[in-house]
Amino acid sequence: VNTYQTATTQASCTACPVGTDTNGATGRTALANCRCLAGYYSPTGNAACTIAAAGYYVPINSATTQTACGLGNYCPGTGNTA
């Protein structure tokens, strides 16, 4: 879980990057099988993911965009989920 293996001859699996997981699935064969978690996004919703910038948030897994916090809302730091 949360790993992938690109070749059957690999001695071990590669961990999904920070901010991603495999949604509990096993047998993943590519980095693209690691989905972005809330607080991260990418054009495909899968790795490689970018952390949400300060002033933005990403409330769901597999997001393809970040959302501005909006006028009157405070979103400090990065990786905001709400």
mmCIF file with all atom_site columns, N, CA and C in Angstrom, residues 4-14 28-30:
data_model
loop_
_atom_site.group_PDB
_atom_site.id
_atom_site.type_symbol
_atom_site.label_atom_id
_atom_site.label_alt_id
_atom_site.label_comp_id
_atom_site.label_asym_id
_atom_site.label_entity_id
_atom_site.label_seq_id
_atom_site.pdbx_PDB_ins_code
_atom_site.Cartn_x
_atom_site.Cartn_y
_atom_site.Cartn_z
_atom_site.occupancy
_atom_site.B_iso_or_equiv
_atom_site.pdbx_formal_charge
_atom_site.auth_seq_id
_atom_site.auth_comp_id
_atom_site.auth_asym_id
_atom_site.auth_atom_id
_atom_site.pdbx_PDB_model_num
ATOM 1  N N  . TYR A 1 4  ? 4.749  1.574  -5.295  1.00 0.00 ? 4  TYR A N  1
ATOM 2  C CA . TYR A 1 4  ? 4.591  1.057  -6.658  1.00 0.00 ? 4  TYR A CA 1
ATOM 3  C C  . TYR A 1 4  ? 5.878  0.394  -7.082  1.00 0.00 ? 4  TYR A C  1
ATOM 4  N N  . GLN A 1 5  ? 5.783  -0.449 -8.095  1.00 0.00 ? 5  GLN A N  1
ATOM 5  C CA . GLN A 1 5  ? 6.933  -1.179 -8.600  1.00 0.00 ? 5  GLN A CA 1
ATOM 6  C C  . GLN A 1 5  ? 6.848  -1.180 -10.119 1.00 0.00 ? 5  GLN A C  1
ATOM 7  N N  . THR A 1 6  ? 7.819  -0.544 -10.770 1.00 0.00 ? 6  THR A N  1
ATOM 8  C CA . THR A 1 6  ? 7.751  -0.381 -12.226 1.00 0.00 ? 6  THR A CA 1
ATOM 9  C C  . THR A 1 6  ? 8.203  -1.612 -13.001 1.00 0.00 ? 6  THR A C  1
ATOM 10 N N  . ALA A 1 7  ? 8.905  -2.531 -12.356 1.00 0.00 ? 7  ALA A N  1
ATOM 11 C CA . ALA A 1 7  ? 9.357  -3.753 -13.026 1.00 0.00 ? 7  ALA A CA 1
ATOM 12 C C  . ALA A 1 7  ? 9.204  -4.932 -12.087 1.00 0.00 ? 7  ALA A C  1
ATOM 13 N N  . THR A 1 8  ? 8.802  -6.059 -12.609 1.00 0.00 ? 8  THR A N  1
ATOM 14 C CA . THR A 1 8  ? 8.611  -7.241 -11.774 1.00 0.00 ? 8  THR A CA 1
ATOM 15 C C  . THR A 1 8  ? 9.923  -7.759 -11.207 1.00 0.00 ? 8  THR A C  1
ATOM 16 N N  . THR A 1 9  ? 11.034 -7.317 -11.773 1.00 0.00 ? 9  THR A N  1
ATOM 17 C CA . THR A 1 9  ? 12.339 -7.775 -11.292 1.00 0.00 ? 9  THR A CA 1
ATOM 18 C C  . THR A 1 9  ? 12.894 -6.909 -10.165 1.00 0.00 ? 9  THR A C  1
ATOM 19 N N  . GLN A 1 10 ? 12.179 -5.855 -9.769  1.00 0.00 ? 10 GLN A N  1
ATOM 20 C CA . GLN A 1 10 ? 12.643 -5.006 -8.673  1.00 0.00 ? 10 GLN A CA 1
ATOM 21 C C  . GLN A 1 10 ? 12.639 -5.792 -7.373  1.00 0.00 ? 10 GLN A C  1
ATOM 22 N N  . ALA A 1 11 ? 13.680 -5.568 -6.558  1.00 0.00 ? 11 ALA A N  1
ATOM 23 C CA . ALA A 1 11 ? 13.771 -6.252 -5.274  1.00 0.00 ? 11 ALA A CA 1
ATOM 24 C C  . ALA A 1 11 ? 12.811 -5.665 -4.245  1.00 0.00 ? 11 ALA A C  1
ATOM 25 N N  . SER A 1 12 ? 12.451 -4.387 -4.404  1.00 0.00 ? 12 SER A N  1
ATOM 26 C CA . SER A 1 12 ? 11.541 -3.749 -3.462  1.00 0.00 ? 12 SER A CA 1
ATOM 27 C C  . SER A 1 12 ? 10.699 -2.700 -4.184  1.00 0.00 ? 12 SER A C  1
ATOM 28 N N  . CYS A 1 13 ? 9.687  -2.249 -3.511  1.00 0.00 ? 13 CYS A N  1
ATOM 29 C CA . CYS A 1 13 ? 8.789  -1.245 -4.073  1.00 0.00 ? 13 CYS A CA 1
ATOM 30 C C  . CYS A 1 13 ? 9.304  0.165  -3.762  1.00 0.00 ? 13 CYS A C  1
ATOM 31 N N  . THR A 1 14 ? 8.827  1.124  -4.525  1.00 0.00 ? 14 THR A N  1
ATOM 32 C CA . THR A 1 14 ? 9.162  2.530  -4.327  1.00 0.00 ? 14 THR A CA 1
ATOM 33 C C  . THR A 1 14 ? 7.982  3.212  -3.639  1.00 0.00 ? 14 THR A C  1
ATOM 34 N N  . ARG A 1 28 ? 0.347  -1.581 -7.509  1.00 0.00 ? 28 ARG A N  1
ATOM 35 C CA . ARG A 1 28 ? 0.533  -0.411 -8.370  1.00 0.00 ? 28 ARG A CA 1
ATOM 36 C C  . ARG A 1 28 ? 1.832  -0.542 -9.148  1.00 0.00 ? 28 ARG A C  1
ATOM 37 N N  . THR A 1 29 ? 1.840  -0.088 -10.405 1.00 0.00 ? 29 THR A N  1
ATOM 38 C CA . THR A 1 29 ? 2.998  -0.289 -11.281 1.00 0.00 ? 29 THR A CA 1
ATOM 39 C C  . THR A 1 29 ? 3.637  0.993  -11.796 1.00 0.00 ? 29 THR A C  1
ATOM 40 N N  . ALA A 1 30 ? 3.156  2.156  -11.351 1.00 0.00 ? 30 ALA A N  1
ATOM 41 C CA . ALA A 1 30 ? 3.710  3.411  -11.849 1.00 0.00 ? 30 ALA A CA 1
ATOM 42 C C  . ALA A 1 30 ? 3.493  4.535  -10.853 1.00 0.00 ? 30 ALA A C  1
#
